[in-house]
Short mmCIF file of C-alpha atoms in Angstrom, two decimals:
data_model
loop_
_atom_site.label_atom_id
_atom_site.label_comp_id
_atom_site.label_asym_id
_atom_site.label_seq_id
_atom_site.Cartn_x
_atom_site.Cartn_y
_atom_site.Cartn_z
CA UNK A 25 -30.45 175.96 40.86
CA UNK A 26 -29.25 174.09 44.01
CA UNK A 27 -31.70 172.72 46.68
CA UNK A 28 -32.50 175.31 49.76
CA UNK A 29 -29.12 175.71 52.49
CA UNK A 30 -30.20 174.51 55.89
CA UNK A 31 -27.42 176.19 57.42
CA UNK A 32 -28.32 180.02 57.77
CA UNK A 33 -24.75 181.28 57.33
CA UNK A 34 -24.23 178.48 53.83
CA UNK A 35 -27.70 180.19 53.02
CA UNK A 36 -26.41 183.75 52.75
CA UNK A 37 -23.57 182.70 50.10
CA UNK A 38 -26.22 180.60 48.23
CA UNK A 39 -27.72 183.84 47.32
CA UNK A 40 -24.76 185.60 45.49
CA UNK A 41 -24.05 182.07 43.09
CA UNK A 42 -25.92 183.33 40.33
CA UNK A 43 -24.01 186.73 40.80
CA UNK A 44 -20.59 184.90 40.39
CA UNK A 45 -20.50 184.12 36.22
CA UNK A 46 -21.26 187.79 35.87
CA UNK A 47 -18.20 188.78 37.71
CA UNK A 48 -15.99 186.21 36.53
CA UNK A 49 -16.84 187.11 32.61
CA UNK A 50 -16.93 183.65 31.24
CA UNK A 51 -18.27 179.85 31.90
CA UNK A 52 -18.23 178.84 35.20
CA UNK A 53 -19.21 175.39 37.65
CA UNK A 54 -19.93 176.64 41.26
CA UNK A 55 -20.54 174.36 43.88
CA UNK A 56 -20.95 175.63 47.77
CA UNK A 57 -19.95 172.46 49.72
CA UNK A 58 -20.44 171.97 53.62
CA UNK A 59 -17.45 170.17 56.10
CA UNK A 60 -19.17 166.81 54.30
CA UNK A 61 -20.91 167.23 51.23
CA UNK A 62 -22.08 169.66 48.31
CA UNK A 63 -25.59 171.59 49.33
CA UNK A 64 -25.51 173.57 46.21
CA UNK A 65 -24.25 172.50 42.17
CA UNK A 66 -24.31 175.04 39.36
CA UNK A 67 -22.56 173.60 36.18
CA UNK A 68 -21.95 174.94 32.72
CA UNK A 69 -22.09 173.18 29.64
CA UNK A 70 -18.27 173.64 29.08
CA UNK A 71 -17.02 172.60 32.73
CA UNK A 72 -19.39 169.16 33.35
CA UNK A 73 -18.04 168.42 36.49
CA UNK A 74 -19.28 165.19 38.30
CA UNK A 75 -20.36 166.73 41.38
CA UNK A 76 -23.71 166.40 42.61
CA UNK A 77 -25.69 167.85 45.24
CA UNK A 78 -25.04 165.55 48.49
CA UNK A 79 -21.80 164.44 47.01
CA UNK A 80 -18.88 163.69 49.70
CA UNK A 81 -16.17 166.22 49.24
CA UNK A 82 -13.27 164.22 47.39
CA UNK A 83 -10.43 164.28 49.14
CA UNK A 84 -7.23 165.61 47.19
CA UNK A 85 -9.43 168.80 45.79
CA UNK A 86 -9.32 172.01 46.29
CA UNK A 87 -12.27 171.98 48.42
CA UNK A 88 -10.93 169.32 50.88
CA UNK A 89 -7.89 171.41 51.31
CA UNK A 90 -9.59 174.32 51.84
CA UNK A 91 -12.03 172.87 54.69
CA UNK A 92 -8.96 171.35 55.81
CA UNK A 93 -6.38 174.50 56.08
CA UNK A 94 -9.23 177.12 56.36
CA UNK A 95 -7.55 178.72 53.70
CA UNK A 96 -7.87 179.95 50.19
CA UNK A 97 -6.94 177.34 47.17
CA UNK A 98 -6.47 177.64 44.03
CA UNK A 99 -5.01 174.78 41.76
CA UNK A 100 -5.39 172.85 38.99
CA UNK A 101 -7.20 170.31 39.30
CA UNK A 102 -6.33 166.98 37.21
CA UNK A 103 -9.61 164.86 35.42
CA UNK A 104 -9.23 162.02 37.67
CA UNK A 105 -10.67 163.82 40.81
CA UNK A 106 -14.30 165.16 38.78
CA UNK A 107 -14.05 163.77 35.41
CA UNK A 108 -12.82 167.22 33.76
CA UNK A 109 -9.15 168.82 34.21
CA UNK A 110 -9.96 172.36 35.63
CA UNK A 111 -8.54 175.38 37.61
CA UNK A 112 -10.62 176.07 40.94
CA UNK A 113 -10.46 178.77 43.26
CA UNK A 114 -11.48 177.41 46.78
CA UNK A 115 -12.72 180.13 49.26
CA UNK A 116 -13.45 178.64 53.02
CA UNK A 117 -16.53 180.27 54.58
CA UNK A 118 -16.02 180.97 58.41
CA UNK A 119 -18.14 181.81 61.70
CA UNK A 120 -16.32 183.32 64.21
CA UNK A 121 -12.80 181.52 62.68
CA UNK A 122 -14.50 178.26 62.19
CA UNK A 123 -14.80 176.79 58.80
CA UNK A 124 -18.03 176.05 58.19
CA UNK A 125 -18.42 175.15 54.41
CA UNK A 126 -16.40 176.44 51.29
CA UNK A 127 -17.29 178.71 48.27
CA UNK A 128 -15.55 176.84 45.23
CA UNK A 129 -15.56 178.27 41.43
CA UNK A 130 -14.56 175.92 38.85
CA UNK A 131 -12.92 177.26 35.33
CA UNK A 132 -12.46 175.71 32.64
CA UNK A 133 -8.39 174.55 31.48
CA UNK A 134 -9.30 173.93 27.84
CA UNK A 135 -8.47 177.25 26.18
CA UNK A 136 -5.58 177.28 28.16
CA UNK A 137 -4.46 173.66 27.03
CA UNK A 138 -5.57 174.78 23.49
CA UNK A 139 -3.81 178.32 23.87
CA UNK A 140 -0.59 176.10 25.13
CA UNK A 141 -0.63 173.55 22.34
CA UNK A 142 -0.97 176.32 19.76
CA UNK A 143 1.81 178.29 21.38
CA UNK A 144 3.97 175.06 21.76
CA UNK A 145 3.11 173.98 17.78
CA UNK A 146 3.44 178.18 16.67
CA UNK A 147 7.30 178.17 18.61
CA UNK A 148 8.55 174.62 17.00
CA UNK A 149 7.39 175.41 13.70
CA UNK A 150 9.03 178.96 14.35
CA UNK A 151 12.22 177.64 15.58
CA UNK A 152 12.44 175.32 12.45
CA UNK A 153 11.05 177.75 9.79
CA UNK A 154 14.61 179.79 11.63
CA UNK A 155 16.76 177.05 11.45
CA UNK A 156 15.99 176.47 7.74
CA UNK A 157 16.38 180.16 7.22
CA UNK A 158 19.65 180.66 9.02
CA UNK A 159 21.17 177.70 6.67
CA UNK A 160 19.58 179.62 3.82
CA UNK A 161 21.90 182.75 4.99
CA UNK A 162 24.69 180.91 5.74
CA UNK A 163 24.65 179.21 1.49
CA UNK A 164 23.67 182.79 0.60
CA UNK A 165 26.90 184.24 2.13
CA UNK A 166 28.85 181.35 1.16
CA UNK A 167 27.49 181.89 -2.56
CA UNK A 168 28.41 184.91 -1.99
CA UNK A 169 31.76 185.03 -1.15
CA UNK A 170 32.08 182.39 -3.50
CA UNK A 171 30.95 184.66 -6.98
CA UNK A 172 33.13 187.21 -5.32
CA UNK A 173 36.35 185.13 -5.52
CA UNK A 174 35.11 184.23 -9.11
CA UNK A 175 34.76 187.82 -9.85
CA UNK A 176 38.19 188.45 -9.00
CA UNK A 177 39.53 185.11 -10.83
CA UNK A 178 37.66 186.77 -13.86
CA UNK A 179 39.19 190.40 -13.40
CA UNK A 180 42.63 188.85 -13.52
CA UNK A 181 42.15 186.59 -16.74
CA UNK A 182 40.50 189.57 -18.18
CA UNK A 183 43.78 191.42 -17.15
CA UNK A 184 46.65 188.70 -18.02
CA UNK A 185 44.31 188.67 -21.87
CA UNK A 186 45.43 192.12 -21.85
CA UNK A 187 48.90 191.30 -21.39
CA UNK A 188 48.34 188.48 -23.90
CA UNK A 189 47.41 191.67 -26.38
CA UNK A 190 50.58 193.25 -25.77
CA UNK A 191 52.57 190.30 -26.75
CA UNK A 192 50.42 189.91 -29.93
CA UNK A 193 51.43 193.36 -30.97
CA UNK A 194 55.04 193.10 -30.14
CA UNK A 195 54.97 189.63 -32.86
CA UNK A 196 53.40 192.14 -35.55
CA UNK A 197 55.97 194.34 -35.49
CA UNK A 198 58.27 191.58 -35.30
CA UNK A 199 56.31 189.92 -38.52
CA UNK A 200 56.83 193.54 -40.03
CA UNK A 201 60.77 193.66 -39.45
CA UNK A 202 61.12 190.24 -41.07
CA UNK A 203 58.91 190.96 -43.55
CA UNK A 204 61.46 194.04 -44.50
CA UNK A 205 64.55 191.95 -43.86
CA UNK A 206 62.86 189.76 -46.16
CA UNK A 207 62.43 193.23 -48.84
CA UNK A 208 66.21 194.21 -48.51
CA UNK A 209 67.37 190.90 -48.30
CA UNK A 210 65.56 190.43 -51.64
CA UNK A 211 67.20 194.21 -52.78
CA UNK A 212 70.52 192.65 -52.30
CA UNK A 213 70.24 189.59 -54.33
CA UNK A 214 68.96 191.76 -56.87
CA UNK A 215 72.66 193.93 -57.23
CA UNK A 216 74.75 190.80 -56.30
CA UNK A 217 73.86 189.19 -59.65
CA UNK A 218 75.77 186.15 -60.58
CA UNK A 219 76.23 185.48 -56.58
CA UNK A 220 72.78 186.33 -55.91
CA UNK A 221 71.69 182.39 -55.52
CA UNK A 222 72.49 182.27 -51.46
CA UNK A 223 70.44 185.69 -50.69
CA UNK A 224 67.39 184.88 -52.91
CA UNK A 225 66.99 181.98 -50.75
CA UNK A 226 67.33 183.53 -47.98
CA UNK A 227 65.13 186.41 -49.27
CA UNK A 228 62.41 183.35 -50.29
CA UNK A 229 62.51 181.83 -46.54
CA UNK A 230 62.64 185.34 -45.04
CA UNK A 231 59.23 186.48 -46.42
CA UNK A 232 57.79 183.31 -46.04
CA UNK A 233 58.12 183.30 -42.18
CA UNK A 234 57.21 186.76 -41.81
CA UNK A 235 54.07 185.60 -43.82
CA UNK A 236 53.55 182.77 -41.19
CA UNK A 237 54.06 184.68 -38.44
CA UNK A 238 51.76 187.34 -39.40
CA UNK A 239 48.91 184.89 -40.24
CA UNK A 240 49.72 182.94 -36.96
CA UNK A 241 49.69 186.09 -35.37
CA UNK A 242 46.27 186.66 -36.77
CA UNK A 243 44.89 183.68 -35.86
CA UNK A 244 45.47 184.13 -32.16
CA UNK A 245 44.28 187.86 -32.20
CA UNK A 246 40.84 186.27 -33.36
CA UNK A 247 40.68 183.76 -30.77
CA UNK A 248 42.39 186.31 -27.97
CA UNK A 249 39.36 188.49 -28.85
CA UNK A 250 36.72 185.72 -28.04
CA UNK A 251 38.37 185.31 -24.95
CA UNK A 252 38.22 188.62 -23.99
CA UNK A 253 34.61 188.94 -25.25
CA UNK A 254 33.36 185.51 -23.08
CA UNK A 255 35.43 186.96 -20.03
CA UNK A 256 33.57 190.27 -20.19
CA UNK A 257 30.42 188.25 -20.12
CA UNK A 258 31.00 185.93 -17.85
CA UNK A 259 31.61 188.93 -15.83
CA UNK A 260 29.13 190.94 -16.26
CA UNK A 261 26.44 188.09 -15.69
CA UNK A 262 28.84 187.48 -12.84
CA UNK A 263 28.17 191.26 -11.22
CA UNK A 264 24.71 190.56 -12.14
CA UNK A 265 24.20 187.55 -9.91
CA UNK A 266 26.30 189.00 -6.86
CA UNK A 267 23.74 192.01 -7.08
CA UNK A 268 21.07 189.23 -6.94
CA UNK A 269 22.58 187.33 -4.32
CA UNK A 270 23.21 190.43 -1.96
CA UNK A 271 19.50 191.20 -2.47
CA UNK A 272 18.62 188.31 -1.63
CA UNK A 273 20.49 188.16 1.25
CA UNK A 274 19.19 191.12 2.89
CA UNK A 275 15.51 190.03 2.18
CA UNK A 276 16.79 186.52 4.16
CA UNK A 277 18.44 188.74 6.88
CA UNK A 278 14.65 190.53 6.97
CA UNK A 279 12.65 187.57 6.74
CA UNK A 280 14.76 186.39 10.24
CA UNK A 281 14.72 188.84 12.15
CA UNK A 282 10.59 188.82 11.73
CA UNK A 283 10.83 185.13 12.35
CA UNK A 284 12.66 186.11 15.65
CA UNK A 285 9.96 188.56 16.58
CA UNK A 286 7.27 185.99 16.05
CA UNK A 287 9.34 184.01 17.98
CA UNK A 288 9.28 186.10 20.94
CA UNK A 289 5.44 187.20 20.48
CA UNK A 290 5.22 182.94 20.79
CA UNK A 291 7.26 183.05 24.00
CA UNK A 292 4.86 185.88 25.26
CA UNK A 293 1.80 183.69 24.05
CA UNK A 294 3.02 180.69 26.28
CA UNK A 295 3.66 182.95 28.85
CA UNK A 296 -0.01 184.62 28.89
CA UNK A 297 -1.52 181.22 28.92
CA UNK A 298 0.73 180.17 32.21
CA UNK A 299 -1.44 182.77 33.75
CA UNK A 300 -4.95 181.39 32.31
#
């Protein structure tokens, strides 16, 4: 409670300081000031202002200004001026258009500052969390598109293997129609008799190449087949992980367009504490 106003008029706004906090919903310093000096300090524990009753009015403050322009002032005031960074709302108090003292409420910048900082902190952590996921879409596609081209790689070795098949049955029938030249050719020599020599060996070499051929042919039909089996595999893991990735994709595409709305609610945050 401030000391008793000499001046009648100061006196009457004296009366309605404790009424001020109640209005104003939150801690407050209020100071009624003369055209010299504070008559009347009020200070809360959050906003410890160095102003003391009989004080001279600083000059740069709100109040100066206000005694000064006879009109209302509100700015922010930095910590040099009372020892605490604050906002203050300066009201001149007039008889008959003279200024005659000023009405000044002080309020507290540090939820602001806080509510600025956290803001500030909340958007660069945003706008890197973003960053990180937008790479994280950009090797998903590219993984992507990647498997996809693989897939198709896959599809046509699956395809030529099936060619390679063809071929494989085309030499067994082949094998087979040596393998009967081979017969007749041994038929032959059997009813030439005495001149029989020439076709049994060529009866002899006959059968043995169809027997090579057919065992060659064999052989590759085995290893044709674990082809095709590993390609088939390879594929279907293939499908498997482009399902995945796709998934996954979406769920990044979701994750950033939330990180994008926080983003925004951030901007809004920064904005709402510009009005604190």
């Amino acid at each position: 409670m401030g000391t008793t106003v000499s001046n009648v008029n100061l006196a009457y706004y004296q009366e309605f300081l404790d009424i001020l906090p109640i209005l104003f919903q939150e801690e407050i310093s209020i100071a009624l000031a003369d055209t010299e000096v504070f008559v009347d300090v009020r200070l809360s524990e959050e906003l410890p202002l160095s102003s003391k009753i009989g004080q001279q009015v600083p000059a740069g403050g709100a109040v100066y200004k206000a005694l000064k322009s006879g009109e209302v002032m509100i700015q922010q005031v930095p910590a040099e001026v009372y020892g605490v960074a604050f906002q203050s709302f300066a009201f001149p108090i007039k008889n008959r258009g003279e200024v005659i003292g000023v009405l000044v409420v002080g309020k507290s910048l540090r939820q602001k500052h806080e509510l600025l900082e956290k803001a500030a902190s909340l958007s660069d952590s945003l706008e890197q969390s973003t960053k990180a996921i937008d790479e994280i879409t950009s090797a998903s596609q590219f993984l992507s598109e990647t498997n996809q081209e693989i897939a198709e790689t896959a599809k046509i070795t699956a395809d030529k293997t099936k060619e390679i098949g063809k071929v494989i049955a085309f030499m067994k029938e082949v094998s087979k129609k040596i393998n009967m030249l081979g017969v007749n050719a041994a038929i032959t020599s059997a009813h030439a008799g005495q001149y029989s020599k020439g076709f049994e060996v060529i009866s002899k070499e006959i059968r043995n190449l169809s027997s090579t051929t057919a065992a060659s042919v064999s052989e590759i039909e085995v290893v044709l087949g674990d082809i095709r089996q590993s390609v088939d595999q390879f594929s279907n893991q293939l499908s498997s992980s482009l399902l995945s990735l796709n998934d996954q994709f979406a769920a990044t595409e979701e994750v950033l367009a939330s990180m994008e709305e926080l983003s925004s609610a951030a901007k809004m945050m920064k904005e709402l504490a510009d009005t604190l």
